[in-house]
mmCIF file of C-alpha atoms and ligand atoms in Angstrom:
data_model
loop_
_atom_site.group_PDB
_atom_site.id
_atom_site.type_symbol
_atom_site.label_atom_id
_atom_site.label_comp_id
_atom_site.label_asym_id
_atom_site.label_seq_id
_atom_site.Cartn_x
_atom_site.Cartn_y
_atom_site.Cartn_z
ATOM 1 C CA MET A 261 -23.949 -19.165 8.824
ATOM 2 C CA THR A 262 -25.269 -17.585 11.953
ATOM 3 C CA GLY A 263 -23.444 -15.208 14.259
ATOM 4 C CA PRO A 264 -23.596 -11.800 15.857
ATOM 5 C CA SER A 265 -25.334 -9.235 13.682
ATOM 6 C CA SER A 266 -25.686 -6.027 15.696
ATOM 7 C CA PHE A 267 -22.694 -3.743 16.194
ATOM 8 C CA ASP A 268 -22.625 -4.356 19.952
ATOM 9 C CA ALA A 269 -22.760 -8.142 19.553
ATOM 10 C CA ILE A 270 -19.978 -8.159 16.910
ATOM 11 C CA ARG A 271 -17.756 -5.879 18.989
ATOM 12 C CA GLU A 272 -18.318 -7.882 22.153
ATOM 13 C CA MET A 273 -17.381 -11.164 20.455
ATOM 14 C CA GLU A 274 -14.245 -9.772 18.712
ATOM 15 C CA ASP A 275 -13.001 -8.101 21.873
ATOM 16 C CA ARG A 276 -13.584 -11.246 23.904
ATOM 17 C CA PHE A 277 -11.656 -13.607 21.629
ATOM 18 C CA GLN A 278 -8.923 -11.467 20.035
ATOM 19 C CA VAL A 279 -5.860 -9.953 21.669
ATOM 20 C CA PRO A 280 -6.298 -6.168 21.697
ATOM 21 C CA THR A 281 -3.631 -5.249 19.112
ATOM 22 C CA TYR A 282 -5.844 -2.873 17.135
ATOM 23 C CA ALA A 283 -7.644 0.358 17.933
ATOM 24 C CA HIS A 284 -11.044 -0.024 16.243
ATOM 25 C CA LEU A 285 -13.472 2.593 15.037
ATOM 26 C CA PRO A 286 -16.953 2.185 16.556
ATOM 27 C CA LEU A 287 -18.138 0.541 13.339
ATOM 28 C CA ALA A 288 -18.651 -2.993 12.021
ATOM 29 C CA VAL A 289 -18.368 -3.339 8.243
ATOM 30 C CA VAL A 290 -20.171 -6.354 6.838
ATOM 31 C CA ARG A 291 -20.453 -5.765 3.089
ATOM 32 C CA GLY A 292 -18.816 -3.726 0.334
ATOM 33 C CA GLU A 293 -19.571 -2.638 -3.199
ATOM 34 C CA GLY A 294 -17.365 -0.322 -5.267
ATOM 35 C CA CYS A 295 -16.361 2.745 -3.241
ATOM 36 C CA ARG A 296 -18.922 1.972 -0.562
ATOM 37 C CA VAL A 297 -19.073 -0.311 2.475
ATOM 38 C CA PHE A 298 -22.158 -1.147 4.533
ATOM 39 C CA ASP A 299 -22.251 -1.329 8.313
ATOM 40 C CA SER A 300 -24.008 -3.901 10.508
ATOM 41 C CA GLU A 301 -27.130 -1.728 10.538
ATOM 42 C CA GLY A 302 -27.187 -1.564 6.718
ATOM 43 C CA ASN A 303 -25.951 2.045 6.398
ATOM 44 C CA PRO A 304 -23.738 2.891 3.386
ATOM 45 C CA TRP A 305 -20.358 4.586 3.957
ATOM 46 C CA LEU A 306 -18.169 6.271 1.344
ATOM 47 C CA ASP A 307 -14.814 4.518 1.748
ATOM 48 C CA PHE A 308 -11.960 6.919 0.990
ATOM 49 C CA TYR A 309 -9.732 4.860 3.295
ATOM 50 C CA GLY A 310 -10.121 1.930 0.893
ATOM 51 C CA GLY A 311 -9.892 -0.680 3.658
ATOM 52 C CA HIS A 312 -6.299 0.540 4.260
ATOM 53 C CA ALA A 313 -5.427 1.010 0.567
ATOM 54 C CA VAL A 314 -6.472 -2.549 -0.261
ATOM 55 C CA ALA A 315 -9.663 -1.959 -2.242
ATOM 56 C CA LEU A 316 -7.729 -0.909 -5.359
ATOM 57 C CA THR A 317 -10.481 -2.121 -7.727
ATOM 58 C CA GLY A 318 -13.253 -1.151 -5.295
ATOM 59 C CA HIS A 319 -14.914 -3.518 -2.856
ATOM 60 C CA SER A 320 -15.884 -6.923 -4.239
ATOM 61 C CA HIS A 321 -15.380 -6.000 -7.889
ATOM 62 C CA PRO A 322 -17.652 -8.445 -9.795
ATOM 63 C CA ARG A 323 -14.827 -9.577 -12.068
ATOM 64 C CA VAL A 324 -12.485 -10.334 -9.175
ATOM 65 C CA VAL A 325 -15.278 -12.074 -7.263
ATOM 66 C CA ALA A 326 -16.104 -14.215 -10.326
ATOM 67 C CA ALA A 327 -12.440 -15.224 -10.739
ATOM 68 C CA VAL A 328 -12.169 -16.113 -7.029
ATOM 69 C CA ARG A 329 -15.433 -18.112 -7.135
ATOM 70 C CA GLU A 330 -14.352 -20.032 -10.222
ATOM 71 C CA GLN A 331 -10.907 -20.812 -8.769
ATOM 72 C CA ALA A 332 -12.315 -21.746 -5.336
ATOM 73 C CA GLY A 333 -14.580 -24.303 -6.961
ATOM 74 C CA ARG A 334 -11.717 -25.784 -8.984
ATOM 75 C CA LEU A 335 -8.693 -25.772 -6.649
ATOM 76 C CA LEU A 336 -8.358 -23.735 -3.455
ATOM 77 C CA PHE A 337 -4.728 -24.494 -2.895
ATOM 78 C CA TYR A 338 -1.695 -26.438 -3.878
ATOM 79 C CA SER A 339 1.874 -25.575 -2.948
ATOM 80 C CA ASN A 340 4.822 -24.543 -5.081
ATOM 81 C CA ILE A 341 6.013 -28.131 -5.334
ATOM 82 C CA VAL A 342 3.879 -28.367 -8.462
ATOM 83 C CA TYR A 343 3.195 -26.041 -11.371
ATOM 84 C CA ASN A 344 -0.225 -24.405 -11.524
ATOM 85 C CA ASP A 345 -2.166 -22.666 -14.316
ATOM 86 C CA ALA A 346 -3.468 -19.763 -12.159
ATOM 87 C CA ARG A 347 0.050 -19.061 -10.837
ATOM 88 C CA ALA A 348 1.537 -19.155 -14.338
ATOM 89 C CA ARG A 349 -1.026 -16.621 -15.607
ATOM 90 C CA ALA A 350 -0.704 -14.325 -12.571
ATOM 91 C CA ALA A 351 3.108 -14.232 -12.704
ATOM 92 C CA LYS A 352 3.026 -13.451 -16.435
ATOM 93 C CA ALA A 353 0.410 -10.721 -15.935
ATOM 94 C CA LEU A 354 2.355 -9.086 -13.104
ATOM 95 C CA VAL A 355 5.661 -9.085 -14.978
ATOM 96 C CA GLU A 356 3.904 -7.632 -18.029
ATOM 97 C CA PHE A 357 2.357 -4.919 -15.815
ATOM 98 C CA GLY A 358 5.835 -4.129 -14.457
ATOM 99 C CA PRO A 359 8.019 -1.352 -15.846
ATOM 100 C CA GLY A 360 9.412 -2.441 -19.199
ATOM 101 C CA GLY A 361 7.452 -5.701 -18.974
ATOM 102 C CA ALA A 362 10.621 -7.588 -18.018
ATOM 103 C CA GLY A 363 12.035 -9.282 -14.939
ATOM 104 C CA LYS A 364 10.554 -11.962 -12.682
ATOM 105 C CA VAL A 365 8.390 -12.126 -9.574
ATOM 106 C CA PHE A 366 8.388 -13.899 -6.216
ATOM 107 C CA LEU A 367 4.856 -14.286 -4.897
ATOM 108 C CA CYS A 368 4.150 -14.158 -1.174
ATOM 109 C CA ASN A 369 1.371 -13.064 1.166
ATOM 110 C CA SER A 370 1.955 -9.593 2.562
ATOM 111 C CA GLY A 371 3.956 -6.398 2.326
ATOM 112 C CA ALA A 372 6.224 -7.287 5.218
ATOM 113 C CA GLU A 373 7.020 -10.662 3.669
ATOM 114 C CA ALA A 374 7.782 -9.023 0.316
ATOM 115 C CA ASN A 375 10.157 -6.581 2.009
ATOM 116 C CA GLU A 376 11.849 -9.425 3.890
ATOM 117 C CA ALA A 377 12.491 -11.216 0.599
ATOM 118 C CA ALA A 378 13.781 -8.041 -1.056
ATOM 119 C CA LEU A 379 16.136 -7.262 1.842
ATOM 120 C CA LYS A 380 17.481 -10.827 1.847
ATOM 121 C CA THR A 381 18.019 -10.687 -1.903
ATOM 122 C CA ALA A 382 19.846 -7.360 -1.639
ATOM 123 C CA ARG A 383 22.237 -8.869 0.885
ATOM 124 C CA THR A 384 22.898 -12.059 -1.077
ATOM 125 C CA ALA A 385 23.158 -10.254 -4.436
ATOM 126 C CA THR A 386 25.739 -7.737 -3.188
ATOM 127 C CA GLY A 387 27.439 -9.739 -0.429
ATOM 128 C CA ARG A 388 27.006 -6.663 1.784
ATOM 129 C CA PRO A 389 25.138 -6.424 5.116
ATOM 130 C CA GLY A 390 23.881 -2.838 5.322
ATOM 131 C CA VAL A 391 20.622 -1.128 4.441
ATOM 132 C CA VAL A 392 20.090 2.617 4.188
ATOM 133 C CA ALA A 393 16.427 3.372 4.827
ATOM 134 C CA MET A 394 14.381 6.477 5.563
ATOM 135 C CA SER A 395 13.840 7.813 9.069
ATOM 136 C CA ASP A 396 10.163 8.331 8.175
ATOM 137 C CA GLY A 397 9.637 5.022 6.361
ATOM 138 C CA PHE A 398 7.399 2.075 7.226
ATOM 139 C CA HIS A 399 7.975 -1.414 5.829
ATOM 140 C CA GLY A 400 6.019 -3.866 8.006
ATOM 141 C CA ARG A 401 5.915 -5.544 11.405
ATOM 142 C CA THR A 402 8.093 -8.630 10.980
ATOM 143 C CA LEU A 403 11.517 -8.232 12.563
ATOM 144 C CA GLY A 404 13.495 -7.712 9.343
ATOM 145 C CA ALA A 405 11.020 -5.244 7.851
ATOM 146 C CA LEU A 406 10.640 -3.496 11.213
ATOM 147 C CA SER A 407 14.408 -3.181 11.524
ATOM 148 C CA ALA A 408 14.430 -1.203 8.267
ATOM 149 C CA THR A 409 11.451 0.910 9.423
ATOM 150 C CA GLY A 410 12.499 4.343 10.609
ATOM 151 C CA LEU A 411 9.270 5.519 12.225
ATOM 152 C CA GLY A 412 10.049 5.178 15.931
ATOM 153 C CA LYS A 413 6.494 4.482 16.991
ATOM 154 C CA TYR A 414 6.711 1.086 15.294
ATOM 155 C CA ARG A 415 10.364 0.221 16.021
ATOM 156 C CA ASP A 416 10.002 0.587 19.777
ATOM 157 C CA TYR A 417 8.410 -2.754 20.499
ATOM 158 C CA GLY A 418 10.572 -3.460 23.537
ATOM 159 C CA GLY A 419 13.138 -5.879 22.107
ATOM 160 C CA PRO A 420 16.257 -6.007 19.893
ATOM 161 C CA LEU A 421 16.128 -5.489 16.132
ATOM 162 C CA VAL A 422 18.121 -6.957 13.237
ATOM 163 C CA PRO A 423 21.379 -4.977 12.944
ATOM 164 C CA GLY A 424 22.576 -3.290 9.753
ATOM 165 C CA SER A 425 20.108 -0.447 9.121
ATOM 166 C CA ALA A 426 21.085 3.219 8.918
ATOM 167 C CA PHE A 427 18.442 5.934 8.582
ATOM 168 C CA VAL A 428 18.441 9.191 6.659
ATOM 169 C CA PRO A 429 15.688 11.781 6.182
ATOM 170 C CA PHE A 430 13.517 11.208 3.091
ATOM 171 C CA GLY A 431 14.209 13.772 0.381
ATOM 172 C CA ASP A 432 17.758 14.569 1.545
ATOM 173 C CA LEU A 433 20.146 13.376 -1.167
ATOM 174 C CA ALA A 434 23.234 14.695 0.643
ATOM 175 C CA ALA A 435 22.336 12.594 3.697
ATOM 176 C CA ALA A 436 21.940 9.506 1.490
ATOM 177 C CA GLU A 437 25.283 10.247 -0.179
ATOM 178 C CA ALA A 438 26.927 10.404 3.244
ATOM 179 C CA ALA A 439 25.296 7.151 4.405
ATOM 180 C CA VAL A 440 25.737 4.830 1.387
ATOM 181 C CA GLY A 441 29.124 3.152 1.603
ATOM 182 C CA PRO A 442 30.983 -0.031 0.649
ATOM 183 C CA ASP A 443 28.870 -2.070 3.130
ATOM 184 C CA THR A 444 25.525 -0.874 1.777
ATOM 185 C CA ALA A 445 23.495 -3.612 0.090
ATOM 186 C CA ALA A 446 20.460 -1.444 -0.625
ATOM 187 C CA VAL A 447 18.712 1.868 -0.305
ATOM 188 C CA LEU A 448 15.104 1.164 0.675
ATOM 189 C CA LEU A 449 12.286 3.684 0.496
ATOM 190 C CA GLU A 450 8.596 4.218 -0.052
ATOM 191 C CA PRO A 451 8.660 6.555 -3.080
ATOM 192 C CA VAL A 452 5.939 8.544 -1.296
ATOM 193 C CA PRO A 453 6.240 7.801 2.436
ATOM 194 C CA SER A 454 2.628 7.293 3.442
ATOM 195 C CA LEU A 455 2.594 7.065 7.231
ATOM 196 C CA GLY A 456 5.619 9.363 7.083
ATOM 197 C CA GLY A 457 3.539 12.270 5.795
ATOM 198 C CA VAL A 458 2.658 11.622 2.091
ATOM 199 C CA ARG A 459 5.477 13.837 0.851
ATOM 200 C CA VAL A 460 6.851 13.813 -2.679
ATOM 201 C CA ALA A 461 10.520 14.652 -3.236
ATOM 202 C CA SER A 462 11.953 16.368 -6.321
ATOM 203 C CA PRO A 463 12.605 14.314 -9.485
ATOM 204 C CA GLU A 464 16.329 15.033 -8.929
ATOM 205 C CA TYR A 465 16.154 13.256 -5.584
ATOM 206 C CA TYR A 466 14.863 9.981 -7.035
ATOM 207 C CA ARG A 467 17.240 10.201 -10.011
ATOM 208 C CA GLY A 468 20.067 11.038 -7.621
ATOM 209 C CA LEU A 469 19.334 7.935 -5.521
ATOM 210 C CA ARG A 470 19.412 5.785 -8.668
ATOM 211 C CA ARG A 471 22.761 7.278 -9.701
ATOM 212 C CA LEU A 472 24.167 6.942 -6.173
ATOM 213 C CA CYS A 473 23.246 3.257 -5.986
ATOM 214 C CA ASP A 474 24.762 2.589 -9.414
ATOM 215 C CA GLU A 475 27.989 4.402 -8.565
ATOM 216 C CA ARG A 476 28.458 2.651 -5.224
ATOM 217 C CA GLY A 477 27.247 -0.854 -6.113
ATOM 218 C CA ALA A 478 24.111 -0.789 -3.946
ATOM 219 C CA LEU A 479 20.616 -1.805 -5.050
ATOM 220 C CA LEU A 480 17.607 0.514 -5.113
ATOM 221 C CA LEU A 481 14.474 -0.950 -3.498
ATOM 222 C CA PHE A 482 11.096 0.738 -3.858
ATOM 223 C CA ASP A 483 8.485 -0.349 -1.328
ATOM 224 C CA GLU A 484 5.402 0.126 -3.518
ATOM 225 C CA VAL A 485 3.034 -1.571 -1.086
ATOM 226 C CA GLN A 486 0.943 1.611 -1.066
ATOM 227 C CA THR A 487 2.106 3.389 -4.209
ATOM 228 C CA GLY A 488 2.149 0.517 -6.717
ATOM 229 C CA LEU A 489 -0.290 -0.647 -9.376
ATOM 230 C CA GLY A 490 -1.592 2.755 -10.380
ATOM 231 C CA ARG A 491 -2.377 4.445 -7.075
ATOM 232 C CA THR A 492 -0.126 7.430 -7.812
ATOM 233 C CA GLY A 493 -1.627 7.981 -11.272
ATOM 234 C CA ARG A 494 1.178 6.080 -12.986
ATOM 235 C CA ALA A 495 1.537 2.296 -12.987
ATOM 236 C CA TRP A 496 4.606 2.567 -10.703
ATOM 237 C CA ALA A 497 5.773 5.557 -8.725
ATOM 238 C CA GLY A 498 9.183 5.597 -10.446
ATOM 239 C CA ASP A 499 7.406 6.221 -13.781
ATOM 240 C CA HIS A 500 6.843 9.820 -12.623
ATOM 241 C CA TRP A 501 10.594 10.456 -12.632
ATOM 242 C CA GLY A 502 11.884 7.892 -15.114
ATOM 243 C CA VAL A 503 13.510 5.884 -12.301
ATOM 244 C CA ARG A 504 13.465 2.101 -12.246
ATOM 245 C CA PRO A 505 14.477 0.383 -9.004
ATOM 246 C CA ASP A 506 16.162 -3.041 -8.865
ATOM 247 C CA MET A 507 13.224 -4.425 -6.889
ATOM 248 C CA HIS A 508 9.648 -3.329 -6.307
ATOM 249 C CA THR A 509 7.744 -4.768 -3.382
ATOM 250 C CA MET A 510 3.953 -4.741 -3.366
ATOM 251 C CA ALA A 511 0.943 -6.095 -1.473
ATOM 252 C CA LYS A 512 -2.289 -4.412 -0.250
ATOM 253 C CA GLY A 513 -4.525 -4.141 -3.351
ATOM 254 C CA VAL A 514 -2.508 -6.413 -5.616
ATOM 255 C CA ALA A 515 -5.205 -9.101 -5.404
ATOM 256 C CA SER A 516 -8.062 -6.737 -4.430
ATOM 257 C CA GLY A 517 -8.168 -7.998 -0.843
ATOM 258 C CA VAL A 518 -7.210 -11.650 -1.131
ATOM 259 C CA PRO A 519 -3.932 -11.774 0.848
ATOM 260 C CA CYS A 520 -1.064 -11.476 -1.619
ATOM 261 C CA GLY A 521 2.332 -9.829 -1.811
ATOM 262 C CA ALA A 522 5.066 -9.853 -4.424
ATOM 263 C CA VAL A 523 8.596 -8.806 -5.215
ATOM 264 C CA LEU A 524 9.240 -7.751 -8.795
ATOM 265 C CA PHE A 525 12.936 -8.232 -9.577
ATOM 266 C CA SER A 526 14.723 -6.579 -12.489
ATOM 267 C CA GLU A 527 16.104 -9.063 -14.999
ATOM 268 C CA ARG A 528 19.635 -8.603 -13.635
ATOM 269 C CA ILE A 529 18.658 -9.319 -10.029
ATOM 270 C CA ALA A 530 16.265 -12.134 -10.997
ATOM 271 C CA ALA A 531 19.143 -13.877 -12.778
ATOM 272 C CA GLY A 532 20.941 -14.285 -9.443
ATOM 273 C CA VAL A 533 18.019 -15.668 -7.414
ATOM 274 C CA LYS A 534 18.436 -19.408 -6.855
ATOM 275 C CA GLU A 535 16.272 -22.319 -5.773
ATOM 276 C CA GLY A 536 15.767 -22.202 -2.018
ATOM 277 C CA ASP A 537 16.523 -18.472 -1.628
ATOM 278 C CA HIS A 538 12.886 -17.742 -0.771
ATOM 279 C CA GLY A 539 9.822 -19.801 -0.009
ATOM 280 C CA SER A 540 6.336 -19.517 1.395
ATOM 281 C CA THR A 541 3.639 -22.162 1.769
ATOM 282 C CA PHE A 542 0.803 -19.887 0.728
ATOM 283 C CA GLY A 543 2.783 -17.604 -1.617
ATOM 284 C CA GLY A 544 1.507 -17.997 -5.176
ATOM 285 C CA GLY A 545 -1.541 -19.969 -4.032
ATOM 286 C CA PRO A 546 -4.123 -20.448 -6.791
ATOM 287 C CA LEU A 547 -6.875 -18.422 -5.088
ATOM 288 C CA ALA A 548 -4.675 -15.343 -4.600
ATOM 289 C CA CYS A 549 -3.285 -15.770 -8.111
ATOM 290 C CA ALA A 550 -6.768 -15.837 -9.660
ATOM 291 C CA ALA A 551 -7.591 -12.617 -7.771
ATOM 292 C CA LEU A 552 -4.267 -11.049 -8.807
ATOM 293 C CA GLU A 553 -4.760 -11.796 -12.489
ATOM 294 C CA ALA A 554 -8.329 -10.422 -12.391
ATOM 295 C CA THR A 555 -7.189 -7.308 -10.495
ATOM 296 C CA LEU A 556 -4.559 -6.467 -13.105
ATOM 297 C CA ALA A 557 -7.074 -7.022 -15.915
ATOM 298 C CA VAL A 558 -9.559 -4.656 -14.227
ATOM 299 C CA ILE A 559 -6.894 -1.976 -13.677
ATOM 300 C CA ARG A 560 -5.845 -2.178 -17.321
ATOM 301 C CA GLU A 561 -9.206 -2.586 -19.016
ATOM 302 C CA GLU A 562 -11.084 -0.017 -16.893
ATOM 303 C CA GLY A 563 -8.299 2.560 -17.269
ATOM 304 C CA LEU A 564 -7.870 2.857 -13.497
ATOM 305 C CA VAL A 565 -4.365 4.329 -13.626
ATOM 306 C CA ALA A 566 -5.595 7.315 -15.645
ATOM 307 C CA ARG A 567 -8.670 7.532 -13.447
ATOM 308 C CA ALA A 568 -6.503 7.714 -10.308
ATOM 309 C CA ALA A 569 -4.591 10.612 -11.874
ATOM 310 C CA ALA A 570 -7.789 12.468 -12.870
ATOM 311 C CA SER A 571 -9.659 11.871 -9.595
ATOM 312 C CA GLY A 572 -6.575 12.795 -7.584
ATOM 313 C CA ALA A 573 -6.265 16.084 -9.485
ATOM 314 C CA ALA A 574 -9.981 16.836 -8.937
ATOM 315 C CA ILE A 575 -9.716 16.158 -5.189
ATOM 316 C CA ARG A 576 -6.637 18.355 -4.938
ATOM 317 C CA GLU A 577 -8.291 21.261 -6.750
ATOM 318 C CA GLY A 578 -11.582 20.936 -4.844
ATOM 319 C CA ALA A 579 -9.943 20.569 -1.428
ATOM 320 C CA LEU A 580 -7.602 23.524 -1.938
ATOM 321 C CA ALA A 581 -10.637 25.740 -2.606
ATOM 322 C CA LEU A 582 -12.099 24.975 0.847
ATOM 323 C CA PRO A 583 -11.572 27.256 3.858
ATOM 324 C CA GLY A 584 -9.125 25.709 6.304
ATOM 325 C CA VAL A 585 -7.275 23.507 3.802
ATOM 326 C CA ARG A 586 -3.626 24.546 3.939
ATOM 327 C CA GLU A 587 -2.002 22.095 1.565
ATOM 328 C CA VAL A 588 -2.644 18.905 -0.398
ATOM 329 C CA ARG A 589 0.338 16.565 -0.737
ATOM 330 C CA GLY A 590 0.835 13.309 -2.596
ATOM 331 C CA LEU A 591 0.254 11.844 -6.039
ATOM 332 C CA GLY A 592 -2.838 10.411 -7.721
ATOM 333 C CA LEU A 593 -5.070 8.815 -5.097
ATOM 334 C CA LEU A 594 -2.527 8.758 -2.279
ATOM 335 C CA LEU A 595 -3.176 12.179 -0.779
ATOM 336 C CA ALA A 596 -2.763 14.044 2.496
ATOM 337 C CA ILE A 597 -5.004 17.061 3.060
ATOM 338 C CA SER A 598 -3.407 19.310 5.639
ATOM 339 C CA CYS A 599 -6.062 21.222 7.608
ATOM 340 C CA GLU A 600 -6.117 24.121 10.065
ATOM 341 C CA ALA A 601 -8.289 21.898 12.285
ATOM 342 C CA PRO A 602 -6.740 18.796 13.863
ATOM 343 C CA ALA A 603 -7.207 15.816 11.501
ATOM 344 C CA LYS A 604 -8.833 13.874 14.361
ATOM 345 C CA ALA A 605 -11.679 16.389 14.517
ATOM 346 C CA VAL A 606 -12.128 16.487 10.733
ATOM 347 C CA LEU A 607 -12.112 12.673 10.538
ATOM 348 C CA ALA A 608 -14.723 12.434 13.298
ATOM 349 C CA ARG A 609 -16.930 14.958 11.492
ATOM 350 C CA LEU A 610 -16.464 13.014 8.218
ATOM 351 C CA ARG A 611 -17.617 9.868 10.039
ATOM 352 C CA GLU A 612 -20.741 11.684 11.202
ATOM 353 C CA ARG A 613 -21.467 11.949 7.454
ATOM 354 C CA ARG A 614 -20.552 8.299 6.947
ATOM 355 C CA VAL A 615 -17.303 8.971 5.125
ATOM 356 C CA LEU A 616 -14.158 7.005 5.970
ATOM 357 C CA ALA A 617 -10.662 8.471 5.568
ATOM 358 C CA SER A 618 -7.373 7.994 7.391
ATOM 359 C CA SER A 619 -4.744 9.881 9.355
ATOM 360 C CA VAL A 620 -0.957 10.298 9.159
ATOM 361 C CA SER A 621 0.814 9.336 12.361
ATOM 362 C CA SER A 622 3.606 11.880 11.807
ATOM 363 C CA ASP A 623 1.315 14.822 10.914
ATOM 364 C CA PRO A 624 -1.670 15.487 13.205
ATOM 365 C CA SER A 625 -3.072 18.035 10.737
ATOM 366 C CA ALA A 626 -3.328 15.648 7.776
ATOM 367 C CA VAL A 627 -6.323 13.674 6.563
ATOM 368 C CA ARG A 628 -4.984 10.836 4.408
ATOM 369 C CA LEU A 629 -6.944 9.462 1.462
ATOM 370 C CA LEU A 630 -6.447 5.999 -0.046
ATOM 371 C CA PRO A 631 -9.702 5.449 -1.957
ATOM 372 C CA PRO A 632 -10.357 2.751 -4.565
ATOM 373 C CA LEU A 633 -8.925 3.655 -7.967
ATOM 374 C CA THR A 634 -12.471 3.268 -9.283
ATOM 375 C CA ALA A 635 -13.488 6.520 -7.535
ATOM 376 C CA GLY A 636 -14.774 8.833 -10.285
ATOM 377 C CA PRO A 637 -16.319 12.326 -10.499
ATOM 378 C CA ALA A 638 -19.477 11.396 -8.518
ATOM 379 C CA GLU A 639 -17.522 9.963 -5.571
ATOM 380 C CA VAL A 640 -15.034 12.852 -5.663
ATOM 381 C CA GLU A 641 -17.888 15.367 -5.516
ATOM 382 C CA GLU A 642 -19.541 13.486 -2.662
ATOM 383 C CA PHE A 643 -16.265 13.431 -0.745
ATOM 384 C CA LEU A 644 -15.590 17.142 -1.291
ATOM 385 C CA GLU A 645 -19.093 18.040 -0.084
ATOM 386 C CA ALA A 646 -18.535 15.969 3.051
ATOM 387 C CA LEU A 647 -15.104 17.541 3.592
ATOM 388 C CA ALA A 648 -16.571 21.052 3.307
ATOM 389 C CA ALA A 649 -19.267 20.089 5.854
ATOM 390 C CA ALA A 650 -16.581 18.600 8.142
ATOM 391 C CA ARG A 651 -15.112 22.141 8.445
ATOM 392 C CA PRO A 652 -11.334 21.827 8.004
ATOM 393 C CA ASP A 653 -11.167 25.403 9.372
ATOM 394 C CA GLN A 654 -12.888 24.664 12.727
ATOM 395 C CA PRO A 655 -11.127 23.114 15.727
HETATM 396 C C1 PLP B 763 4.575 1.066 2.675
HETATM 397 C C2 PLP B 763 4.236 -0.210 3.402
HETATM 398 N N1 PLP B 763 5.114 -1.224 3.388
HETATM 399 C C3 PLP B 763 4.849 -2.391 4.007
HETATM 400 C C4 PLP B 763 3.675 -2.583 4.695
HETATM 401 C C5 PLP B 763 3.409 -3.882 5.369
HETATM 402 O O1 PLP B 763 2.446 -4.581 4.670
HETATM 403 P P1 PLP B 763 1.662 -5.779 5.365
HETATM 404 O O2 PLP B 763 0.790 -5.189 6.431
HETATM 405 O O3 PLP B 763 0.875 -6.407 4.249
HETATM 406 O O4 PLP B 763 2.698 -6.696 5.923
HETATM 407 C C6 PLP B 763 2.723 -1.545 4.741
HETATM 408 C C7 PLP B 763 1.460 -1.710 5.488
HETATM 409 O O5 PLP B 763 0.740 -0.806 5.793
HETATM 410 C C8 PLP B 763 3.018 -0.328 4.077
HETATM 411 O O6 PLP B 763 2.167 0.690 4.099
#
């Protein structure tokens, strides 16, 4: 394959042929390995943005790559009109990874599509139209998922939305109690709202939402697109508080970067899902399923859930010791470091040291971290050194 190889040539070609929906960093990434990516000039970067939380097992984990290669050579794709060995194994592995190892999955391609399926199921399962979601939540860009997204920046696309959503502030149980009524099909939330500020509510809040849903006949939906599969230092965010939702949605790193999303239904909800309720040409495709099965095996066998907890704790402790760091929020390896300096300045200074991290749209002081769960003591130390040099105390 030949094509553009310098940064300028790559940028020029992308900008010429793609609609300008994304703000890009001045960087072309062409290769990845573990916690590192390499730019078009061959320079290594420490990736604590994780390709937008997708590189759960690190970039191009050899085991995932081997599974994808093997499956690609055998069968790239066949639809759900037939049974398939890779799909059977992936579905079993995901259910077994789920809380309690019970329930069933619907496989799809993205987080938005998973949330669409969960919202539809909530409505059909309860016969109710309404959704109570969080004013600082984000659930995807398709119309249904967007309509349940509270963050105004994303909702205001210039056209009408799907009716039926009410919004309450995350963490406010009294507001949820006032909003959930006889028309409410579901309460939908990111257990740790990521774009909404990486805040963690009290255990009583999550337990209170579970009780509220049970009392009023609504379903509890956890959007675990960012928090699922070990990122928070537990397999699922609800494990921190002993709360099990009726549906988990997931995507991002579930297949280590091969597009894949899923809804994990509790046994009770799965029992009501019928033929024709959901469908997707590419959902459950063999290639994504091979990557999904390998991803779950890597997370389990390399102890990545415990590693996320340990590395997250080390980052928190190290960052809090630095001048200019006001607060560290989040769980495991989903963290927001609140700085005296604007996050934009700190992120730019991190990039000068070839370190990638992210921001939080609702908090201009916060540097958001979503590194691979493979990040260990060496990567944590390297990141903390770069953060200290990026001067969180200097505007
Ligand atoms: C919490 C959450 N839900 C849903 C989505 C949408 O996922 P996707 O972009 O795969 O549709 C995202 C994407 O960033 C997300 O962070």
